Every structure is written in C-alpha cells, then in structure tokens.
C-alpha cells in the first residue's frame, strides 16, 4: 500500500520536477556563457564608428537579438554561431577577443573600413566554416595559424590593399577549403606548393598581387577546381603541363604576367570544360593548335598582346563564343584559304567582339565578313595590310556599335548598306583608299559619301580623312544628331560648299575639313553647334581653334567671329576670302593667333588685340591691305573725306609707295617665316614637352617609371577617373608616393586640358593649391603619345568623398568636424583669392567642385585639376573688359561656374 502511494506521488510530481529542471537550465545558459556577450562588447569597443547595426547593441536586450548576431544550436542555444556585419560602415579594428566565439561558424565583416591586422586569435575558431573580410583596409600578413580553422570552407580576404607578406604555406592544411580569394592586395612571394593539397578547392583567386616565380605544378592536383584567377601578377616561366589536364576547369585567367611557352597540340581535348580563357599580355609564342575547335563550351578567347604566329585555324564549332580577341600578335594570311578562320567565325552566332588588329593579315578582306552574327557589337581590324572593298553586306551586321579598320589598304566605295547600321556610334576607316566612309582615314577610299550615312543615328565619331572621297558633303549629315566627338573629312577631294546642315550637329565638338576643294561661303548656321571646340563660326561658345586653311572659301570673313569669347587660334589662310578684316577680330581679348595670309582681303588692318602682336599675326599675300601698326610697314590708308581734293600726290609717287610697301610686307613676311621655321627646328630637337616646363627646373619622369610605379596602371592603384584622364597612385624613385594623372589622348580636348593645366600650374604657387612635382610627355610601348602630370599624393582623397559619405547612413564612415569644415572653407577661399587677385595674369579655375578639392593628411584643402583653367589676359582684367569675352559656361557637366548662371554668388556641384 505504501509502495502504491509513493508511486502515485512520484508520478504526480514528475512534471513539476522536470519543469523546475528546465527552468534551472534555462537560467544557467546565459550565466554560463556571458563570455560571448563580453566578446561582442569587446568587438564593439574596438569599432570607432558604430553606426548602423551596432546601434542596437545595448545592455537592455539579449545579445542574441542584436543585429547581425545569430545564436543557435540544439545543445547550445545561447552560443553565437554567426556574426554578419557587412556593408555597415564600420571603422576601427577587429578585436582579438573575436577568437573567444568558439562556436562561431560564419564571420562576415566585408565591405567596411576596418583597419589593422587580422588577429591571430581567428585561428581559435575551430568550428568556423565561412570567413569573409574582403573590401576593408586591413594590413599586415595573413596569420599562419588561420590553418587551425580546420572546418573552413570559404576564405575571402580580397580587396585589402594593405595585406602584405606571402601566402602562408599552412593554408594547404585546410582539407575542406573550397573557395580561396586573396585578390587585389599586396601579397608577395611565390604561390605555395602546398596549395596543391586543397583537393576540394573549386575557386582560387590570387589576382592583382605581386606574386613571383612560376605556377606550381601541384595546382593540377586540385581535381575539382573550376575557376583559376592569377592575372596581373609578376609570374614567369611556363604554364605547368598539369594545368592543361584539369578537366573540371571552366575559367582560366593568367593575363598580365610574364609567362611564356606555347600551347599544347591537344589543348582542345585536355580542357574540355573551359569556357573563359584569358592569356593576354604575356610572352607566349608558337601557333594556336587546330584542336582549339574542340573547345565547344568556349565563350571568351583572349590572347592579345603575345607573340603567337602563323595561320589561325578554323573555329566553326565554337557555337557559344562571344569574345574573340587576338590583337597584337603575329598571325598572318596570304591567300583566301588562310582567311578561313574568319569565315568560320560566321557560325558563332553569339559573337559580340571580333578583334584581329595589329597582326599581319594581308590579302583581300573576305566577303564572309558580312555573314557574321547580328549580335556582333565591336569589329576591330586596324593596323593590318588588308586590301579590297568593304563587303557590301556589312549592313547585315545590325548590332554593330564600333567599326575600326584604320591603317589598311582597303579601296573602293563605302557601301550604301552601311546606313542600316543604326546602332553604330564609332566608325574608323582612316588611312585607307576608300571613297565614301565613316571612319576610313588613311585608306584609299574613293567616290562620294553615301547619302545613307544619314541613317546612322547613333554615330558619335565619323572619321574619313586622308582618302580620295569626291563629290559634295551630303545634306543627310544633318540626321547624325548624336555625332558629338569628331567629324573628320579632311584631306580628301570633296567639293562644293560646306552645307548649312552642319548647323544641325549641335553636339559636335570637333570638325575638320581642311585639305579639300570646298568652295562658297562659310554657313552662318554653324553657329548652332554650341559645343564645337575645334572648328566653328558665329557666336560659338567654347571654340578654341578654327582651321579652315587651304580650301576655296569665298566671300567676306563673318564679323561675328570676334564675338567668340574663347577663340584663341583662327586659321583662314590660302582661300579666296575678300572684303575688309572685321574690326571685331581686334576687339577679341582671347585671340592669340590669326592667319589670314594669301587671300584677297582689302582695306584697313585693325590695330587692337591680336593685330598688335606680330608673332601671332600673318597677313602676307593680301596686296590691298593698308594701315595697321607701323611694324607691318603697310601703306597708309587714304582719307575718304580728302580723297576728292587730293590733287597733290602724283600717280608715280603712289605707285612707288605701294611698291615699297609691298616689298616691306614681303620682307617682313619672309623674316617672320624664317623666325617661325628656326623656332620650329629648334623645338624639334627637344623632347616633346610643354614650353611651360622649359621655363622652370622640374625633373622629368619617364613613361617606364610611371608604368612601373603604377604596376602597369593596375586597377588596384586607381584613384579616380575624369573626362580627360585617369588618376593613379604611384611610387616614383626620389619622389615617394605620388598621384599620377594620365591623360586619355583619345578623348576630345585632352591635349588642350594637358596644356591648360601645365600653363596654369607654372603660373601659380600657393600652399592651398595642389603641388605639381613633375610631368611626362613621351610615347608608350605602342608608339602612341603619352602625357601625364605628377602631383603630391593626398591620402584623404577628395572633399566629395567626405561630404557625400557623411550623408549616407549605409556608408557613413567619414565625418568632418566643424573645425575641419571651417579650415577647409578658409583654404578654398585663400586659393581662389590668390588665383583671382594675386596671379598676374589672373587665373579662373572654371571647374571648382567637391571632386577637385583634395585633402591632406592633416585635413587641409588643396585645390587641383586646372584642366580647363582660363588664363585672363591683361586686357581682359581691365576695367573696360567685356565680361562676355572672358567668362564662358565651362566645366563639368552639371556644374555652372559662379556668376555665369546669374548675378548671385551661388554655385551648384
């Protein structure tokens, strides 16, 4: 009986006992694992800026509910298993206490501004499977004991430029590792042989570092590897044969190294899964094997800038091919059969880029070019020796956006079908023998420019110079409303007047029509081209140079040319212009060079402005001019009121005076020509440097020094891009760390930007202006002009990055104090006051904006980028100067210099 009662009591109490036990356990966990809370608080304490997720980290809530923190596990529900704080704008260091989160399986701190070293305590995270620290500011070496994270599957440390040292060999002891990213850093040394032990690795990315030596053959042991990225290092030697036997490999990138050797004959069978193959910019030689046709999955084939040679094999079976680039090699063709590879590419229906430039392709360009994929967007075939016509069927390639066939021997007419290429925005056909092209310069094209050219509504560049084009400029040119960069019709056999339809090209920046047989008057409608810089007329804003020499232009010189406030150089020589010289040309405060020689101009020569400067004025060959400054030695102009009563001067004396005057003008012209010739010859003996730098003692840096200092203009050293160039961080001997502005000379106006910046910087010296250290005016390894300026390095970047980031919560990692803002404002005012009031002559920046204000290490402002600066002449700074002649709407898109939009001192950027 007693036993029965005890049994009933126990049965009834069991639920209560279990409940008490569970409550006890529940209260025990947080007490037992307060270490995780303490670790998270230590992590937070090491963060300087705690915006975003860390704002929720406070003592009033459970740490397991903090943003970015995940607790879990069946047996340990109060232990932290995941910490995800990517894109939170964190600024500070990673606390060594992070190693105490021993149950952590995932750690993601990517895309922040974390500094300092990776703490070695990370090696204590034995359960860690995912580690992502990429895109921070971490420095130092990768800790070798990170290999103790034996469960790690993914390690992403890329985009930390301060990571140095070598890749720890111990990483090879992480058998479960599948993805390893250590790209875009400063890692040195060789690729460890031990990485070959990572048999489960699928992605290995070591791109854009300073790795040296050869690629280890042990990489071939990575039987599951799909992506191998090793480009932009200093690797040398041969590609190991084991690499060609990786049947799982989908993508291989080894470009921009110093690798050499040749491709194996069985390439097409040894890499059956390859989709992207990039071997550009190395020293590979030999022929491309015919087995390449077996790479049936190939999408990208990039082998440009090597020394491959021979005949390229047919590739008809590459149905997925999208990118085919074999530029700058030594491939050749001599007959139709050797062009078979191009014909076979017509079967590649997905092809978007076809680039075979800078090779030795000769012979007739096959008509099969017209059978290429309608998806083809870029066609680059320049710098070869191709002959024949442009295939009529090229109009079938309706997807084309860029066609570049310059420097060949093509001939014939430009096919009418080219008008069907409505997406075309760049057409280069110069230096051929074509007759009616879009960009056919330096060919032998002939015949008229087809009227169907008007159908190319997306065209940005039309370059047809140095051919044998005949006929008139078609009126359909008015339909090229998008034409903005360049219209070059120079040095052909074009006739007739410059059509009034030119005025419809309101976005055109550069127009070249010299060296033709144009006749008639200059159309006033050209004044509608309000952004024209190189050639324009009548009230054009922004025009700097106007070249119309050596044509058959007639009529008078439009007086409105003098109202172009920015016009500095005007060339109208060797035409049939008549009438008086407009006095408005003498009123121009910007005009520096005026060449009116060898026309039929009559009347009085003005005495103001450019007409006072003998070195910038040429009026030789106009025998009916008179007056002007005494140094011109022209005959005096007759007084109109006294002419009727002037009976005292005999005809012989008048003839003698005119004769003597003509002789003096001729002597003056010859002297001027001799002076200019000697100055030109003297300039040819010097390196092509701006004259500004010959006036001051600045050590000139070479192209090779800049190339080396920027690591081949690596993306890792990219600081920013602008309209006229790109700025890189560089290290130059005897200069240290500097900023190098490399000018894009293909961009319209870049030469003028370089000259303007040189001219401005040689005139100014002030602590609040960006200091120029040296310059480079040379040629690159492709024989092209190269221009660069070297400035002091500004470690804190531009004011724009601070102002904008301070208003963006997700990336709010930069904040300016009130004192710093005041200092910066004072520095900017000091710089502008110096430029406007202390420089002789004054300098107007024309593009002052946040991006052009740089910050020193101690957060003081430096005003830079004088690419479109305006040097005001003394006349322009006088009290009687016409403001419209010196102030123009210039600068960046979206920016209006103060005073141009209104009289209020407000600017927008």
JSON list of C-alpha atoms in Angstrom, two decimals, residues 279-285 303-309 326-330:
[
{"chain": "A", "resi": 279, "resn": "UNK", "atom": "CA", "xyz": [46.17, 34.64, -71.61]},
{"chain": "A", "resi": 280, "resn": "UNK", "atom": "CA", "xyz": [46.64, 38.23, -72.82]},
{"chain": "A", "resi": 281, "resn": "UNK", "atom": "CA", "xyz": [49.72, 40.38, -72.20]},
{"chain": "A", "resi": 282, "resn": "UNK", "atom": "CA", "xyz": [52.33, 37.66, -71.75]},
{"chain": "A", "resi": 283, "resn": "UNK", "atom": "CA", "xyz": [55.14, 36.28, -73.92]},
{"chain": "A", "resi": 284, "resn": "UNK", "atom": "CA", "xyz": [53.51, 33.19, -75.37]},
{"chain": "A", "resi": 285, "resn": "UNK", "atom": "CA", "xyz": [54.74, 32.09, -78.78]},
{"chain": "A", "resi": 303, "resn": "UNK", "atom": "CA", "xyz": [45.20, 36.04, -76.22]},
{"chain": "A", "resi": 304, "resn": "UNK", "atom": "CA", "xyz": [46.02, 39.63, -77.24]},
{"chain": "A", "resi": 305, "resn": "UNK", "atom": "CA", "xyz": [49.49, 41.14, -76.73]},
{"chain": "A", "resi": 306, "resn": "UNK", "atom": "CA", "xyz": [51.57, 37.99, -77.13]},
{"chain": "A", "resi": 307, "resn": "UNK", "atom": "CA", "xyz": [53.81, 36.65, -79.87]},
{"chain": "A", "resi": 308, "resn": "UNK", "atom": "CA", "xyz": [51.61, 33.94, -81.33]},
{"chain": "A", "resi": 309, "resn": "UNK", "atom": "CA", "xyz": [52.22, 33.46, -85.03]},
{"chain": "A", "resi": 326, "resn": "UNK", "atom": "CA", "xyz": [43.82, 38.12, -80.88]},
{"chain": "A", "resi": 327, "resn": "UNK", "atom": "CA", "xyz": [45.17, 41.70, -81.12]},
{"chain": "A", "resi": 328, "resn": "UNK", "atom": "CA", "xyz": [48.89, 42.44, -81.19]},
{"chain": "A", "resi": 329, "resn": "UNK", "atom": "CA", "xyz": [50.25, 39.09, -82.28]},
{"chain": "A", "resi": 330, "resn": "UNK", "atom": "CA", "xyz": [51.98, 37.87, -85.43]}
]
